[in-house]
Amino acid sequence: MIRKNSKIVRTVMTGIFAAGVLAGCANPQKEGTAALEEGNYEEAREQFQQTAESDNKEKAAEGYRGIGMAYYGLEDYGAALEAFEQAAAQGAEQSVQLYHLMSVCAMQTRNFEKALEYIQTGLGLAQTSDGKESADADMLREMRYNEIVCLEQQADWESAKQKVEEYLTEYPDDENVQKEAEFLKTR
């Protein structure tokens, strides 16, 4: 089962757009952000589409990220993933949050190989130069869990066993992963 925590998504949404709104970006971005916060995803998508059409790559990247969030809210994970990938291609900030969203979208579209790549990239970004995690702890836990799911979906049993052991070292009380560890002993 894929973990997709809505609290994490709200946190990501707020963090992604706060800088743009505070910087006084164009009205479509502000209106798109407001529409996202209200749950009006179609309106948000339309507003962010205007931003994505900007000649300014930075604004276009933010527009695509907003489009991705709108599609994510609509649970159109294929379209959301395309928009997030376009945001990354346009030079959007490479963040744990962005890679987390891309990984969930890839998992929802059953592309576990791509999801695993995004998870591993996101987890790599989570480490700062002093070794402390820079992202939300719940998000990182969710990513580590989803990493196990991806490995299992690809029948990479040995890697899944290793990741389960690492996960349980950090989160020993997770009953779902304890059951996964039992399951993996049979593989």
Coordinates of N, CA, C and O in Angstrom, one line a residue:
M1 N 0.8 -1.2 0.0 CA 0.0 0.0 0.0 C 0.9 1.3 0.0 O 1.8 1.4 0.8
I2 N 0.6 2.2 -0.9 CA 1.3 3.4 -1.0 C 0.9 4.3 0.2 O -0.3 4.5 0.5
R3 N 1.9 5.0 0.8 CA 1.5 6.0 1.8 C 1.5 7.3 1.1 O 2.5 7.7 0.4
K4 N 0.4 8.1 1.4 CA 0.2 9.4 0.7 C -0.5 10.2 1.7 O -1.7 10.3 1.8
N5 N 0.2 10.9 2.6 CA -0.3 11.6 3.7 C -0.8 13.0 3.3 O 0.0 13.8 2.8
S6 N -2.1 13.3 3.5 CA -2.6 14.6 3.0 C -2.0 15.8 3.8 O -1.9 16.9 3.3
K7 N -1.6 15.6 5.1 CA -1.0 16.6 5.9 C 0.3 17.0 5.2 O 0.7 18.2 5.1
I8 N 1.1 16.0 4.8 CA 2.3 16.3 4.1 C 2.1 17.0 2.8 O 2.8 18.0 2.5
V9 N 1.1 16.7 2.1 CA 0.8 17.4 0.8 C 0.5 18.9 1.1 O 1.0 19.7 0.4
R10 N -0.3 19.1 2.1 CA -0.6 20.5 2.4 C 0.6 21.3 2.8 O 0.8 22.4 2.4
T11 N 1.5 20.6 3.6 CA 2.8 21.3 4.0 C 3.6 21.6 2.8 O 4.2 22.7 2.6
V12 N 3.7 20.6 1.9 CA 4.5 20.8 0.6 C 3.9 22.0 -0.2 O 4.6 22.8 -0.6
M13 N 2.6 22.0 -0.3 CA 1.9 23.0 -1.1 C 2.2 24.4 -0.5 O 2.6 25.3 -1.3
T14 N 2.1 24.5 0.8 CA 2.3 25.8 1.4 C 3.8 26.2 1.2 O 4.1 27.4 0.8
G15 N 4.7 25.3 1.4 CA 6.1 25.6 1.3 C 6.6 25.9 -0.1 O 7.4 26.8 -0.4
I16 N 6.0 25.2 -1.1 CA 6.4 25.4 -2.5 C 6.0 26.8 -3.0 O 6.8 27.5 -3.7
F17 N 4.9 27.3 -2.6 CA 4.4 28.6 -3.1 C 4.6 29.8 -2.3 O 4.5 30.9 -2.7
A18 N 5.0 29.6 -1.0 CA 5.1 30.7 -0.1 C 6.1 31.7 -0.7 O 5.9 32.9 -0.7
A19 N 7.3 31.3 -1.1 CA 8.3 32.2 -1.6 C 7.8 33.0 -2.8 O 8.0 34.2 -2.9
G20 N 7.1 32.3 -3.7 CA 6.6 33.0 -4.9 C 5.6 34.0 -4.6 O 5.6 35.1 -5.1
V21 N 4.7 33.7 -3.7 CA 3.6 34.7 -3.3 C 4.2 35.9 -2.6 O 3.9 37.0 -2.8
L22 N 5.1 35.6 -1.6 CA 5.8 36.7 -0.9 C 6.6 37.6 -1.7 O 6.8 38.7 -1.5
A23 N 7.2 37.0 -2.8 CA 8.0 37.8 -3.7 C 7.2 38.7 -4.6 O 7.8 39.4 -5.4
G24 N 5.9 38.5 -4.6 CA 5.1 39.4 -5.4 C 5.0 39.0 -6.8 O 5.0 39.8 -7.7
C25 N 4.9 37.7 -7.1 CA 4.9 37.2 -8.5 C 3.5 37.6 -9.1 O 2.7 38.2 -8.5
A26 N 3.4 37.4 -10.4 CA 2.2 37.8 -11.2 C 1.0 37.2 -10.5 O 1.0 36.2 -9.8
N27 N -0.1 37.9 -10.8 CA -1.4 37.6 -10.3 C -1.9 36.1 -10.5 O -2.5 35.5 -9.7
P28 N -1.6 35.6 -11.7 CA -2.1 34.2 -11.9 C -1.5 33.2 -10.9 O -2.1 32.3 -10.4
Q29 N -0.2 33.4 -10.5 CA 0.4 32.5 -9.5 C -0.3 32.7 -8.2 O -0.6 31.7 -7.5
K30 N -0.5 34.0 -7.8 CA -1.2 34.2 -6.5 C -2.6 33.6 -6.5 O -3.0 33.0 -5.6
E31 N -3.3 33.8 -7.6 CA -4.7 33.3 -7.7 C -4.7 31.8 -7.8 O -5.6 31.2 -7.2
G32 N -3.7 31.2 -8.4 CA -3.6 29.8 -8.5 C -3.3 29.2 -7.1 O -3.9 28.2 -6.7
T33 N -2.5 29.9 -6.4 CA -2.1 29.4 -5.0 C -3.4 29.5 -4.1 O -3.7 28.5 -3.4
A34 N -4.1 30.6 -4.2 CA -5.3 30.7 -3.4 C -6.3 29.6 -3.8 O -7.0 29.0 -2.9
A35 N -6.5 29.4 -5.1 CA -7.4 28.3 -5.6 C -7.0 27.0 -5.0 O -7.8 26.1 -4.6
L36 N -5.7 26.7 -5.0 CA -5.2 25.4 -4.5 C -5.6 25.3 -3.0 O -6.1 24.2 -2.6
E37 N -5.3 26.3 -2.3 CA -5.6 26.3 -0.8 C -7.1 26.1 -0.6 O -7.5 25.5 0.4
E38 N -8.0 26.6 -1.5 CA -9.4 26.4 -1.3 C -9.9 25.1 -1.9 O -11.1 24.8 -1.8
G39 N -9.0 24.3 -2.5 CA -9.4 23.0 -3.1 C -10.1 23.2 -4.4 O -10.7 22.2 -4.9
N40 N -10.0 24.3 -5.1 CA -10.5 24.6 -6.4 C -9.4 24.3 -7.4 O -8.8 25.2 -8.0
Y41 N -9.2 23.0 -7.7 CA -8.1 22.5 -8.5 C -8.2 22.9 -10.0 O -7.2 23.2 -10.6
E42 N -9.4 22.9 -10.5 CA -9.5 23.3 -11.9 C -9.1 24.8 -12.1 O -8.4 25.1 -13.1
E43 N -9.6 25.6 -11.2 CA -9.3 27.0 -11.3 C -7.8 27.2 -11.1 O -7.1 28.0 -11.8
A44 N -7.2 26.5 -10.2 CA -5.8 26.6 -9.9 C -5.0 26.2 -11.2 O -4.0 26.9 -11.6
R45 N -5.4 25.1 -11.8 CA -4.7 24.6 -13.0 C -4.8 25.7 -14.1 O -3.7 26.0 -14.7
E46 N -5.9 26.3 -14.3 CA -6.0 27.4 -15.3 C -5.1 28.5 -15.0 O -4.5 29.1 -15.9
Q47 N -5.1 29.0 -13.7 CA -4.2 30.1 -13.4 C -2.8 29.8 -13.5 O -2.0 30.6 -14.1
F48 N -2.4 28.6 -13.1 CA -1.0 28.2 -13.2 C -0.6 28.0 -14.7 O 0.6 28.1 -15.0
Q49 N -1.5 27.6 -15.5 CA -1.2 27.4 -16.9 C -0.7 28.8 -17.5 O 0.2 28.8 -18.3
Q50 N -1.3 29.8 -17.1 CA -0.9 31.2 -17.5 C 0.5 31.5 -17.1 O 1.3 32.0 -17.9
T51 N 0.9 31.1 -15.9 CA 2.2 31.3 -15.4 C 3.2 30.4 -16.1 O 4.3 30.8 -16.4
A52 N 2.8 29.2 -16.4 CA 3.7 28.2 -17.1 C 4.0 28.7 -18.5 O 5.1 28.4 -19.1
E53 N 3.2 29.5 -19.1 CA 3.4 30.1 -20.5 C 4.4 31.3 -20.5 O 4.7 31.8 -21.6
S54 N 4.9 31.7 -19.4 CA 5.8 32.8 -19.3 C 7.1 32.5 -20.0 O 7.6 31.4 -20.0
D55 N 7.7 33.6 -20.5 CA 9.0 33.4 -21.1 C 10.1 33.3 -20.1 O 11.2 32.9 -20.4
N56 N 9.8 33.7 -18.9 CA 10.7 33.6 -17.8 C 10.7 32.1 -17.3 O 9.7 31.6 -16.8
K57 N 11.9 31.5 -17.4 CA 12.0 30.0 -17.0 C 11.6 29.8 -15.6 O 10.9 28.8 -15.3
E58 N 12.0 30.7 -14.7 CA 11.7 30.5 -13.3 C 10.2 30.5 -13.0 O 9.6 29.7 -12.3
K59 N 9.5 31.5 -13.6 CA 8.1 31.6 -13.5 C 7.4 30.4 -14.1 O 6.4 29.9 -13.6
A60 N 7.9 30.0 -15.3 CA 7.3 28.9 -16.0 C 7.4 27.6 -15.1 O 6.5 26.8 -15.0
A61 N 8.6 27.5 -14.5 CA 8.8 26.3 -13.6 C 7.8 26.3 -12.5 O 7.2 25.2 -12.2
E62 N 7.6 27.4 -11.9 CA 6.6 27.5 -10.8 C 5.2 27.3 -11.3 O 4.4 26.7 -10.6
G63 N 4.9 27.7 -12.5 CA 3.6 27.4 -13.1 C 3.4 25.9 -13.3 O 2.3 25.4 -13.0
Y64 N 4.4 25.3 -13.8 CA 4.3 23.8 -14.0 C 4.2 23.1 -12.7 O 3.4 22.1 -12.5
R65 N 4.9 23.6 -11.7 CA 4.8 23.0 -10.3 C 3.3 23.1 -9.8 O 2.7 22.2 -9.3
G66 N 2.8 24.3 -10.0 CA 1.4 24.6 -9.6 C 0.4 23.7 -10.4 O -0.6 23.2 -9.8
I67 N 0.6 23.5 -11.7 CA -0.2 22.6 -12.5 C -0.2 21.2 -11.9 O -1.2 20.5 -11.8
G68 N 1.1 20.8 -11.6 CA 1.2 19.5 -11.0 C 0.4 19.4 -9.7 O -0.2 18.3 -9.4
M69 N 0.5 20.4 -8.8 CA -0.3 20.3 -7.6 C -1.8 20.3 -7.8 O -2.5 19.6 -7.1
A70 N -2.2 21.0 -8.8 CA -3.7 21.0 -9.2 C -4.1 19.6 -9.6 O -5.1 19.0 -9.2
Y71 N -3.3 19.0 -10.5 CA -3.6 17.7 -11.0 C -3.5 16.6 -9.9 O -4.3 15.7 -9.8
Y72 N -2.6 16.9 -9.0 CA -2.4 16.0 -7.8 C -3.7 16.0 -7.0 O -4.2 15.0 -6.6
G73 N -4.2 17.2 -6.8 CA -5.4 17.4 -6.0 C -6.6 16.8 -6.7 O -7.5 16.3 -6.1
L74 N -6.6 16.7 -8.0 CA -7.7 16.1 -8.8 C -7.5 14.6 -8.9 O -8.3 13.9 -9.5
E75 N -6.4 14.1 -8.4 CA -6.0 12.7 -8.4 C -5.7 12.2 -9.8 O -5.9 11.0 -10.1
D76 N -5.3 13.1 -10.7 CA -4.9 12.7 -12.0 C -3.3 12.7 -12.0 O -2.6 13.6 -12.3
Y77 N -2.8 11.5 -11.5 CA -1.4 11.4 -11.1 C -0.5 11.4 -12.4 O 0.6 11.8 -12.3
G78 N -1.0 10.9 -13.5 CA -0.2 10.9 -14.7 C 0.1 12.3 -15.2 O 1.2 12.7 -15.5
A79 N -1.0 13.1 -15.2 CA -0.8 14.5 -15.6 C 0.0 15.3 -14.6 O 0.8 16.2 -14.9
A80 N -0.2 15.0 -13.3 CA 0.6 15.7 -12.3 C 2.0 15.4 -12.4 O 2.9 16.3 -12.4
L81 N 2.4 14.1 -12.7 CA 3.8 13.7 -12.9 C 4.4 14.4 -14.1 O 5.5 15.0 -14.0
E82 N 3.7 14.5 -15.2 CA 4.2 15.2 -16.3 C 4.5 16.7 -16.0 O 5.5 17.2 -16.4
A83 N 3.6 17.3 -15.3 CA 3.7 18.7 -14.9 C 4.9 18.9 -14.0 O 5.7 19.8 -14.2
F84 N 5.1 18.0 -13.0 CA 6.2 18.1 -12.1 C 7.5 17.9 -12.8 O 8.5 18.6 -12.6
E85 N 7.5 16.9 -13.8 CA 8.7 16.7 -14.6 C 9.1 17.9 -15.4 O 10.2 18.3 -15.6
Q86 N 8.0 18.5 -16.0 CA 8.3 19.8 -16.7 C 8.8 20.9 -15.9 O 9.7 21.6 -16.3
A87 N 8.3 21.0 -14.6 CA 8.8 22.0 -13.7 C 10.3 21.7 -13.5 O 11.1 22.7 -13.5
A88 N 10.7 20.5 -13.2 CA 12.1 20.2 -13.0 C 12.9 20.5 -14.3 O 14.0 21.1 -14.1
A89 N 12.4 20.2 -15.4 CA 13.1 20.5 -16.7 C 13.3 22.0 -16.9 O 14.2 22.4 -17.5
Q90 N 12.3 22.8 -16.4 CA 12.4 24.2 -16.5 C 13.3 24.9 -15.5 O 13.5 26.1 -15.4
G91 N 13.8 24.1 -14.5 CA 14.7 24.6 -13.6 C 14.1 24.8 -12.2 O 14.7 25.6 -11.4
A92 N 13.0 24.2 -11.9 CA 12.4 24.4 -10.5 C 13.4 23.9 -9.5 O 14.2 23.0 -9.8
E93 N 13.3 24.5 -8.3 CA 14.2 24.1 -7.2 C 14.1 22.5 -7.0 O 13.0 22.0 -6.9
Q94 N 15.2 21.9 -7.0 CA 15.3 20.5 -6.7 C 15.1 20.3 -5.2 O 16.1 20.5 -4.5
S95 N 13.9 19.8 -4.8 CA 13.6 19.7 -3.4 C 13.1 18.3 -3.1 O 12.6 17.6 -3.9
V96 N 13.3 18.0 -1.8 CA 12.8 16.7 -1.3 C 11.3 16.6 -1.6 O 10.7 15.6 -2.0
Q97 N 10.6 17.8 -1.3 CA 9.1 17.8 -1.5 C 8.7 17.5 -3.0 O 7.8 16.7 -3.2
L98 N 9.4 18.1 -3.9 CA 9.1 17.9 -5.3 C 9.3 16.4 -5.7 O 8.5 15.8 -6.3
Y99 N 10.4 15.8 -5.2 CA 10.7 14.4 -5.6 C 9.7 13.5 -4.9 O 9.4 12.4 -5.4
H100 N 9.3 13.9 -3.7 CA 8.3 13.1 -3.0 C 7.0 13.0 -3.8 O 6.4 12.0 -4.0
L101 N 6.6 14.2 -4.2 CA 5.3 14.3 -5.0 C 5.5 13.5 -6.3 O 4.6 12.7 -6.7
M102 N 6.6 13.6 -7.0 CA 6.8 12.8 -8.2 C 6.8 11.3 -7.9 O 6.3 10.6 -8.7
S103 N 7.4 10.9 -6.8 CA 7.4 9.5 -6.5 C 6.0 9.0 -6.2 O 5.7 7.9 -6.7
V104 N 5.2 9.7 -5.5 CA 3.8 9.2 -5.2 C 3.1 9.2 -6.6 O 2.3 8.2 -6.8
C105 N 3.2 10.2 -7.4 CA 2.5 10.1 -8.7 C 3.0 8.9 -9.5 O 2.1 8.2 -10.1
A106 N 4.3 8.6 -9.6 CA 4.8 7.5 -10.3 C 4.2 6.2 -9.7 O 3.8 5.3 -10.5
M107 N 4.2 6.1 -8.4 CA 3.6 4.9 -7.8 C 2.1 4.7 -8.1 O 1.7 3.6 -8.4
Q108 N 1.4 5.8 -8.1 CA 0.0 5.8 -8.4 C -0.3 5.3 -9.9 O -1.3 4.8 -10.2
T109 N 0.7 5.6 -10.7 CA 0.6 5.2 -12.1 C 1.3 3.8 -12.4 O 1.4 3.4 -13.5
R110 N 1.7 3.2 -11.2 CA 2.3 1.9 -11.2 C 3.6 1.8 -11.9 O 4.1 0.8 -12.4
N111 N 4.3 3.0 -12.0 CA 5.7 3.0 -12.5 C 6.6 3.0 -11.3 O 7.2 4.0 -10.9
F112 N 6.8 1.8 -10.8 CA 7.6 1.7 -9.6 C 9.1 1.9 -9.8 O 9.8 2.3 -8.8
E113 N 9.6 1.6 -10.9 CA 11.0 1.9 -11.2 C 11.3 3.4 -11.2 O 12.3 3.8 -10.5
K114 N 10.5 4.2 -11.8 CA 10.6 5.6 -11.8 C 10.4 6.2 -10.4 O 11.1 7.0 -10.0
A115 N 9.4 5.6 -9.7 CA 9.1 6.1 -8.4 C 10.3 5.9 -7.5 O 10.7 6.8 -6.7
L116 N 11.0 4.7 -7.6 CA 12.1 4.4 -6.8 C 13.3 5.4 -7.1 O 13.9 5.9 -6.1
E117 N 13.5 5.8 -8.3 CA 14.5 6.8 -8.7 C 14.2 8.1 -8.0 O 15.1 8.7 -7.4
Y118 N 12.9 8.5 -8.0 CA 12.5 9.8 -7.4 C 12.7 9.7 -5.9 O 13.2 10.7 -5.3
I119 N 12.3 8.6 -5.3 CA 12.5 8.5 -3.8 C 14.0 8.6 -3.5 O 14.3 9.3 -2.5
Q120 N 14.8 7.9 -4.2 CA 16.2 7.9 -3.8 C 16.8 9.2 -4.1 O 17.7 9.7 -3.3
T121 N 16.4 9.9 -5.1 CA 16.9 11.3 -5.3 C 16.5 12.2 -4.2 O 17.2 13.0 -3.6
G122 N 15.2 12.1 -3.8 CA 14.6 12.9 -2.7 C 15.3 12.7 -1.4 O 15.7 13.6 -0.7
L123 N 15.5 11.4 -1.1 CA 16.2 11.1 0.2 C 17.6 11.6 0.1 O 18.2 12.0 1.2
G124 N 18.3 11.5 -1.0 CA 19.6 12.1 -1.1 C 19.7 13.6 -0.9 O 20.6 14.1 -0.2
L125 N 18.6 14.3 -1.4 CA 18.5 15.7 -1.1 C 18.3 16.1 0.3 O 18.5 17.2 0.8
A126 N 17.7 15.1 1.0 CA 17.3 15.4 2.4 C 18.5 15.5 3.3 O 18.4 16.0 4.5
Q127 N 19.6 15.1 2.9 CA 20.8 15.2 3.7 C 21.6 16.5 3.5 O 21.9 16.8 2.3
T128 N 21.7 17.2 4.5 CA 22.5 18.5 4.4 C 24.0 18.2 4.6 O 24.3 17.1 4.9
S129 N 24.8 19.2 4.4 CA 26.2 19.0 4.5 C 26.6 18.5 5.9 O 27.6 17.8 6.0
D130 N 25.9 18.8 6.9 CA 26.2 18.4 8.3 C 25.6 17.1 8.7 O 25.7 16.6 9.8
G131 N 24.9 16.5 7.7 CA 24.3 15.2 7.9 C 22.9 15.2 8.6 O 22.3 14.1 8.7
K132 N 22.4 16.3 8.9 CA 21.0 16.4 9.5 C 20.0 16.4 8.3 O 20.2 17.1 7.3
E133 N 18.9 15.8 8.6 CA 17.8 15.8 7.6 C 17.2 17.2 7.5 O 16.9 17.8 8.5
S134 N 17.0 17.6 6.3 CA 16.5 19.0 6.1 C 15.0 19.0 5.8 O 14.4 20.1 5.6
A135 N 14.3 17.9 5.6 CA 12.9 17.8 5.3 C 12.1 17.4 6.4 O 12.6 16.8 7.4
D136 N 10.8 17.5 6.3 CA 9.8 17.1 7.3 C 10.0 15.6 7.6 O 10.1 14.7 6.7
A137 N 10.1 15.3 8.9 CA 10.3 13.9 9.3 C 9.2 12.9 8.8 O 9.5 11.8 8.5
D138 N 8.0 13.3 8.9 CA 6.9 12.5 8.4 C 7.0 12.2 6.9 O 6.8 11.0 6.5
M139 N 7.4 13.2 6.1 CA 7.6 13.0 4.7 C 8.8 12.0 4.4 O 8.6 11.1 3.6
L140 N 9.8 12.1 5.2 CA 11.0 11.2 5.0 C 10.6 9.8 5.4 O 11.0 8.8 4.7
R141 N 9.8 9.6 6.4 CA 9.4 8.3 6.8 C 8.5 7.7 5.7 O 8.6 6.5 5.4
E142 N 7.6 8.5 5.2 CA 6.7 8.0 4.2 C 7.5 7.6 2.9 O 7.2 6.6 2.3
M143 N 8.5 8.4 2.6 CA 9.4 8.1 1.4 C 10.1 6.7 1.7 O 10.2 5.9 0.8
R144 N 10.6 6.5 2.9 CA 11.3 5.3 3.2 C 10.4 4.1 3.1 O 10.8 3.0 2.6
Y145 N 9.2 4.3 3.6 CA 8.2 3.2 3.5 C 7.9 2.9 2.0 O 7.9 1.8 1.6
N146 N 7.6 4.0 1.2 CA 7.3 3.8 -0.2 C 8.5 3.2 -1.0 O 8.3 2.5 -2.0
E147 N 9.7 3.4 -0.5 CA 10.9 2.8 -1.1 C 10.8 1.3 -1.0 O 11.0 0.5 -2.0
I148 N 10.4 0.8 0.2 CA 10.2 -0.6 0.4 C 9.1 -1.2 -0.6 O 9.3 -2.2 -1.2
V149 N 8.0 -0.5 -0.7 CA 6.9 -0.9 -1.5 C 7.4 -1.0 -3.0 O 7.1 -2.0 -3.7
C150 N 8.1 0.0 -3.4 CA 8.6 0.0 -4.8 C 9.6 -1.2 -5.1 O 9.5 -1.9 -6.1
L151 N 10.4 -1.5 -4.1 CA 11.3 -2.6 -4.3 C 10.5 -4.0 -4.3 O 10.9 -4.8 -5.1
E152 N 9.5 -4.1 -3.5 CA 8.7 -5.3 -3.5 C 8.0 -5.4 -4.8 O 7.9 -6.5 -5.3
Q153 N 7.4 -4.3 -5.3 CA 6.7 -4.3 -6.6 C 7.6 -4.8 -7.7 O 7.1 -5.3 -8.7
Q154 N 8.9 -4.5 -7.6 CA 9.8 -4.9 -8.6 C 10.4 -6.3 -8.3 O 11.3 -6.7 -9.1
A155 N 10.0 -6.9 -7.3 CA 10.5 -8.2 -6.9 C 12.0 -8.2 -6.6 O 12.6 -9.2 -6.7
D156 N 12.4 -7.1 -6.1 CA 13.8 -7.0 -5.6 C 13.8 -7.3 -4.1 O 14.0 -6.4 -3.3
W157 N 13.7 -8.6 -3.8 CA 13.5 -9.0 -2.4 C 14.7 -8.7 -1.5 O 14.5 -8.3 -0.4
E158 N 15.9 -8.9 -2.0 CA 17.1 -8.7 -1.2 C 17.2 -7.2 -0.8 O 17.4 -6.9 0.4
S159 N 17.0 -6.3 -1.7 CA 17.0 -4.9 -1.4 C 15.9 -4.5 -0.5 O 16.1 -3.7 0.4
A160 N 14.7 -5.1 -0.7 CA 13.6 -4.8 0.1 C 13.8 -5.2 1.6 O 13.5 -4.5 2.5
K161 N 14.4 -6.4 1.7 CA 14.8 -6.9 3.1 C 15.7 -5.9 3.8 O 15.6 -5.6 4.9
Q162 N 16.7 -5.4 3.0 CA 17.7 -4.5 3.6 C 17.0 -3.2 4.0 O 17.3 -2.7 5.1
K163 N 16.2 -2.7 3.2 CA 15.5 -1.4 3.5 C 14.5 -1.6 4.6 O 14.4 -0.7 5.5
V164 N 13.9 -2.8 4.8 CA 13.0 -3.0 5.9 C 13.8 -3.0 7.2 O 13.4 -2.4 8.2
E165 N 15.0 -3.6 7.2 CA 15.8 -3.7 8.4 C 16.3 -2.2 8.7 O 16.2 -1.9 9.9
E166 N 16.7 -1.4 7.8 CA 17.1 -0.1 8.0 C 15.9 0.7 8.6 O 16.0 1.5 9.5
Y167 N 14.7 0.5 8.0 CA 13.5 1.3 8.4 C 13.2 0.9 9.9 O 12.9 1.8 10.7
L168 N 13.2 -0.4 10.2 CA 12.8 -0.8 11.5 C 13.8 -0.4 12.6 O 13.5 -0.2 13.7
T169 N 15.0 -0.2 12.2 CA 16.0 0.4 13.1 C 15.6 1.8 13.5 O 15.7 2.1 14.7
E170 N 15.1 2.5 12.6 CA 14.7 3.9 12.9 C 13.3 4.0 13.4 O 13.0 4.9 14.2
Y171 N 12.4 3.1 13.0 CA 11.0 3.2 13.4 C 10.6 1.8 13.8 O 9.8 1.1 13.2
P172 N 11.0 1.3 15.0 CA 10.8 0.0 15.4 C 9.3 -0.4 15.7 O 8.9 -1.5 15.8
D173 N 8.5 0.6 15.9 CA 7.1 0.4 16.3 C 6.1 0.3 15.2 O 4.9 0.2 15.4
D174 N 6.6 0.4 13.9 CA 5.7 0.4 12.8 C 5.3 -1.1 12.5 O 6.0 -1.9 12.0
E175 N 4.0 -1.4 12.9 CA 3.5 -2.7 12.8 C 3.4 -3.2 11.3 O 3.6 -4.4 11.0
N176 N 3.0 -2.3 10.4 CA 2.9 -2.6 9.0 C 4.2 -3.1 8.5 O 4.3 -4.1 7.7
V177 N 5.3 -2.4 8.8 CA 6.6 -2.8 8.3 C 7.1 -4.1 9.0 O 7.8 -4.9 8.4
Q178 N 6.7 -4.2 10.2 CA 7.1 -5.5 10.9 C 6.5 -6.7 10.2 O 7.1 -7.7 10.0
K179 N 5.2 -6.5 9.7 CA 4.5 -7.6 8.9 C 5.3 -7.8 7.6 O 5.4 -8.9 7.1
E180 N 5.7 -6.7 7.0 CA 6.5 -6.8 5.7 C 7.7 -7.6 5.9 O 8.1 -8.3 5.1
A181 N 8.4 -7.3 7.1 CA 9.6 -8.1 7.4 C 9.3 -9.6 7.5 O 10.1 -10.4 6.9
E182 N 8.2 -9.9 8.1 CA 7.8 -11.3 8.2 C 7.6 -11.9 6.8 O 8.0 -13.0 6.4
F183 N 6.9 -11.1 6.0 CA 6.6 -11.5 4.6 C 7.9 -11.7 3.8 O 8.0 -12.7 3.1
L184 N 8.8 -10.8 3.9 CA 10.0 -10.9 3.2 C 10.9 -12.1 3.6 O 11.7 -12.5 2.8
K185 N 10.7 -12.6 4.8 CA 11.5 -13.8 5.2 C 11.1 -15.0 4.3 O 11.9 -15.9 4.2
T186 N 9.9 -14.9 3.7 CA 9.4 -16.1 2.9 C 9.9 -15.9 1.5 O 9.7 -16.8 0.7
R187 N 10.6 -14.9 1.1 CA 11.1 -14.7 -0.2 C 12.5 -15.0 -0.4 O 13.3 -14.9 0.4

